[in-house]
Amino acid sequence: MPDESWAELRRLNAELARAEFERDTAALGELLADDFLGVGPTGELLGKRQVIESYGGGRIVFDSIVTQEHQVRVSGDAGVITAVSTLRGWSGGMPFEGRFRYMDVYVRREGRWRLFSSLMTPLGE
């Protein structure tokens, strides 16, 4: 049976997608841990600063984000969300569209969940 941590992580996952879509850098700053490290869809490493600059500077702009196949796992102060997102938008001024599987790792510190690490990989069709 899902507990309140499970529900909170689902809510944060939805808030993260909203912040990315709207390029809400203040929300991204709150959602990502200061020591966040992610792996983007082409294998690049991204820290918190790089993620926020990508959205704030308009390098990444989404026209649509549709996420499905959520799986949430929680163990103590760690939580993992895996899902599939269909994304359409612009990256570096070039249009893109594709399906991606991602894994987001959240940690709870001082009573608050933050995105600690993320990995995104394209899905072949």
PDB file of C-alpha atoms in Angstrom:
ATOM      1  CA  MET A   1       0.000   0.000   0.000  1.00  0.00           C
ATOM      2  CA  PRO A   2       1.470   3.395  -0.954  1.00  0.00           C
ATOM      3  CA  ASP A   3       2.317   5.643   1.997  1.00  0.00           C
ATOM      4  CA  GLU A   4       2.573   9.412   2.248  1.00  0.00           C
ATOM      5  CA  SER A   5       6.207   9.382   1.022  1.00  0.00           C
ATOM      6  CA  TRP A   6       5.047   7.627  -2.154  1.00  0.00           C
ATOM      7  CA  ALA A   7       2.329  10.243  -2.690  1.00  0.00           C
ATOM      8  CA  GLU A   8       4.746  13.109  -1.975  1.00  0.00           C
ATOM      9  CA  LEU A   9       7.244  11.801  -4.533  1.00  0.00           C
ATOM     10  CA  ARG A  10       4.488  11.512  -7.170  1.00  0.00           C
ATOM     11  CA  ARG A  11       3.505  15.116  -6.401  1.00  0.00           C
ATOM     12  CA  LEU A  12       7.122  16.315  -6.635  1.00  0.00           C
ATOM     13  CA  ASN A  13       7.552  14.452  -9.917  1.00  0.00           C
ATOM     14  CA  ALA A  14       4.535  16.282 -11.358  1.00  0.00           C
ATOM     15  CA  GLU A  15       5.846  19.596  -9.985  1.00  0.00           C
ATOM     16  CA  LEU A  16       9.224  18.939 -11.622  1.00  0.00           C
ATOM     17  CA  ALA A  17       7.580  18.344 -15.020  1.00  0.00           C
ATOM     18  CA  ARG A  18       5.547  21.542 -14.581  1.00  0.00           C
ATOM     19  CA  ALA A  19       8.667  23.543 -13.653  1.00  0.00           C
ATOM     20  CA  GLU A  20      10.541  22.184 -16.688  1.00  0.00           C
ATOM     21  CA  PHE A  21       7.643  22.909 -19.032  1.00  0.00           C
ATOM     22  CA  GLU A  22       7.183  26.450 -17.708  1.00  0.00           C
ATOM     23  CA  ARG A  23      10.943  27.037 -17.322  1.00  0.00           C
ATOM     24  CA  ASP A  24      10.318  27.943 -13.678  1.00  0.00           C
ATOM     25  CA  THR A  25      13.899  28.277 -12.444  1.00  0.00           C
ATOM     26  CA  ALA A  26      12.834  29.217  -8.894  1.00  0.00           C
ATOM     27  CA  ALA A  27      10.882  25.965  -8.551  1.00  0.00           C
ATOM     28  CA  LEU A  28      13.728  23.981 -10.105  1.00  0.00           C
ATOM     29  CA  GLY A  29      16.093  25.547  -7.572  1.00  0.00           C
ATOM     30  CA  GLU A  30      13.841  24.304  -4.762  1.00  0.00           C
ATOM     31  CA  LEU A  31      13.256  20.828  -6.223  1.00  0.00           C
ATOM     32  CA  LEU A  32      16.880  19.931  -7.005  1.00  0.00           C
ATOM     33  CA  ALA A  33      19.343  19.116  -4.228  1.00  0.00           C
ATOM     34  CA  ASP A  34      22.346  21.444  -4.137  1.00  0.00           C
ATOM     35  CA  ASP A  35      24.564  18.439  -4.941  1.00  0.00           C
ATOM     36  CA  PHE A  36      22.286  17.179  -7.759  1.00  0.00           C
ATOM     37  CA  LEU A  37      24.017  15.300 -10.565  1.00  0.00           C
ATOM     38  CA  GLY A  38      22.143  14.029 -13.587  1.00  0.00           C
ATOM     39  CA  VAL A  39      22.874  12.268 -16.853  1.00  0.00           C
ATOM     40  CA  GLY A  40      21.074  13.753 -19.853  1.00  0.00           C
ATOM     41  CA  PRO A  41      19.723  11.832 -22.862  1.00  0.00           C
ATOM     42  CA  THR A  42      23.006  12.144 -24.783  1.00  0.00           C
ATOM     43  CA  GLY A  43      25.185  11.106 -21.836  1.00  0.00           C
ATOM     44  CA  GLU A  44      26.178  14.567 -20.616  1.00  0.00           C
ATOM     45  CA  LEU A  45      26.634  15.181 -16.890  1.00  0.00           C
ATOM     46  CA  LEU A  46      24.534  18.015 -15.499  1.00  0.00           C
ATOM     47  CA  GLY A  47      24.772  19.670 -12.108  1.00  0.00           C
ATOM     48  CA  LYS A  48      22.070  21.810 -10.553  1.00  0.00           C
ATOM     49  CA  ARG A  49      23.509  25.028 -12.005  1.00  0.00           C
ATOM     50  CA  GLN A  50      23.610  23.607 -15.565  1.00  0.00           C
ATOM     51  CA  VAL A  51      19.995  22.403 -15.345  1.00  0.00           C
ATOM     52  CA  ILE A  52      18.715  25.751 -14.121  1.00  0.00           C
ATOM     53  CA  GLU A  53      20.734  27.655 -16.740  1.00  0.00           C
ATOM     54  CA  SER A  54      19.428  25.381 -19.526  1.00  0.00           C
ATOM     55  CA  TYR A  55      15.831  26.258 -18.703  1.00  0.00           C
ATOM     56  CA  GLY A  56      16.380  29.862 -17.645  1.00  0.00           C
ATOM     57  CA  GLY A  57      18.432  30.663 -20.722  1.00  0.00           C
ATOM     58  CA  GLY A  58      15.949  29.041 -23.090  1.00  0.00           C
ATOM     59  CA  ARG A  59      18.349  26.315 -24.284  1.00  0.00           C
ATOM     60  CA  ILE A  60      15.612  23.772 -23.521  1.00  0.00           C
ATOM     61  CA  VAL A  61      11.980  24.635 -24.296  1.00  0.00           C
ATOM     62  CA  PHE A  62       9.179  22.071 -24.215  1.00  0.00           C
ATOM     63  CA  ASP A  63       6.057  22.176 -26.358  1.00  0.00           C
ATOM     64  CA  SER A  64       4.685  19.091 -24.587  1.00  0.00           C
ATOM     65  CA  ILE A  65       5.583  16.615 -21.842  1.00  0.00           C
ATOM     66  CA  VAL A  66       3.492  13.458 -21.466  1.00  0.00           C
ATOM     67  CA  THR A  67       4.594  11.052 -18.745  1.00  0.00           C
ATOM     68  CA  GLN A  68       3.339   7.523 -18.119  1.00  0.00           C
ATOM     69  CA  GLU A  69       4.358   4.147 -16.680  1.00  0.00           C
ATOM     70  CA  HIS A  70       5.251   5.608 -13.271  1.00  0.00           C
ATOM     71  CA  GLN A  71       6.822   3.293 -10.735  1.00  0.00           C
ATOM     72  CA  VAL A  72       7.684   4.666  -7.306  1.00  0.00           C
ATOM     73  CA  ARG A  73       9.870   2.894  -4.758  1.00  0.00           C
ATOM     74  CA  VAL A  74      10.693   4.258  -1.320  1.00  0.00           C
ATOM     75  CA  SER A  75      13.191   2.931   1.206  1.00  0.00           C
ATOM     76  CA  GLY A  76      13.715   5.105   4.256  1.00  0.00           C
ATOM     77  CA  ASP A  77      15.006   8.498   3.149  1.00  0.00           C
ATOM     78  CA  ALA A  78      15.544   7.456  -0.480  1.00  0.00           C
ATOM     79  CA  GLY A  79      12.988   7.228  -3.240  1.00  0.00           C
ATOM     80  CA  VAL A  80      13.218   6.248  -6.903  1.00  0.00           C
ATOM     81  CA  ILE A  81      10.782   7.108  -9.656  1.00  0.00           C
ATOM     82  CA  THR A  82      10.991   5.476 -13.069  1.00  0.00           C
ATOM     83  CA  ALA A  83       8.713   6.510 -15.901  1.00  0.00           C
ATOM     84  CA  VAL A  84       8.479   7.066 -19.641  1.00  0.00           C
ATOM     85  CA  SER A  85       8.088  10.576 -21.035  1.00  0.00           C
ATOM     86  CA  THR A  86       7.172  11.610 -24.542  1.00  0.00           C
ATOM     87  CA  LEU A  87       8.790  14.983 -25.096  1.00  0.00           C
ATOM     88  CA  ARG A  88       8.501  17.540 -27.880  1.00  0.00           C
ATOM     89  CA  GLY A  89      10.310  20.855 -27.951  1.00  0.00           C
ATOM     90  CA  TRP A  90      13.534  22.642 -28.723  1.00  0.00           C
ATOM     91  CA  SER A  91      17.090  22.065 -27.536  1.00  0.00           C
ATOM     92  CA  GLY A  92      19.765  24.529 -28.539  1.00  0.00           C
ATOM     93  CA  GLY A  93      17.401  25.984 -31.137  1.00  0.00           C
ATOM     94  CA  MET A  94      16.816  22.618 -32.811  1.00  0.00           C
ATOM     95  CA  PRO A  95      13.461  20.810 -32.658  1.00  0.00           C
ATOM     96  CA  PHE A  96      13.285  17.382 -31.060  1.00  0.00           C
ATOM     97  CA  GLU A  97      10.652  14.775 -30.333  1.00  0.00           C
ATOM     98  CA  GLY A  98      11.073  11.431 -28.664  1.00  0.00           C
ATOM     99  CA  ARG A  99      10.271   8.939 -25.957  1.00  0.00           C
ATOM    100  CA  PHE A 100      12.624   8.667 -23.013  1.00  0.00           C
ATOM    101  CA  ARG A 101      12.816   6.447 -19.962  1.00  0.00           C
ATOM    102  CA  TYR A 102      14.075   8.196 -16.881  1.00  0.00           C
ATOM    103  CA  MET A 103      15.032   7.333 -13.338  1.00  0.00           C
ATOM    104  CA  ASP A 104      14.913  10.052 -10.696  1.00  0.00           C
ATOM    105  CA  VAL A 105      16.463   9.471  -7.287  1.00  0.00           C
ATOM    106  CA  TYR A 106      15.109  11.577  -4.433  1.00  0.00           C
ATOM    107  CA  VAL A 107      16.599  11.918  -0.955  1.00  0.00           C
ATOM    108  CA  ARG A 108      14.907  13.246   2.160  1.00  0.00           C
ATOM    109  CA  ARG A 109      17.099  15.615   4.125  1.00  0.00           C
ATOM    110  CA  GLU A 110      15.937  17.672   7.085  1.00  0.00           C
ATOM    111  CA  GLY A 111      12.387  16.478   6.393  1.00  0.00           C
ATOM    112  CA  ARG A 112      12.253  17.599   2.738  1.00  0.00           C
ATOM    113  CA  TRP A 113      12.515  15.517  -0.435  1.00  0.00           C
ATOM    114  CA  ARG A 114      14.902  16.791  -3.125  1.00  0.00           C
ATOM    115  CA  LEU A 115      15.891  15.389  -6.509  1.00  0.00           C
ATOM    116  CA  PHE A 116      19.403  14.043  -5.935  1.00  0.00           C
ATOM    117  CA  SER A 117      20.175  12.315  -9.225  1.00  0.00           C
ATOM    118  CA  SER A 118      18.539  11.632 -12.573  1.00  0.00           C
ATOM    119  CA  LEU A 119      19.244   9.480 -15.611  1.00  0.00           C
ATOM    120  CA  MET A 120      17.443   9.803 -18.941  1.00  0.00           C
ATOM    121  CA  THR A 121      17.823   7.523 -21.932  1.00  0.00           C
ATOM    122  CA  PRO A 122      16.073   7.585 -25.332  1.00  0.00           C
ATOM    123  CA  LEU A 123      13.776   4.699 -26.237  1.00  0.00           C
ATOM    124  CA  GLY A 124      14.004   3.313 -29.733  1.00  0.00           C
ATOM    125  CA  GLU A 125      10.680   2.792 -31.465  1.00  0.00           C
TER     126      GLU A 125
END
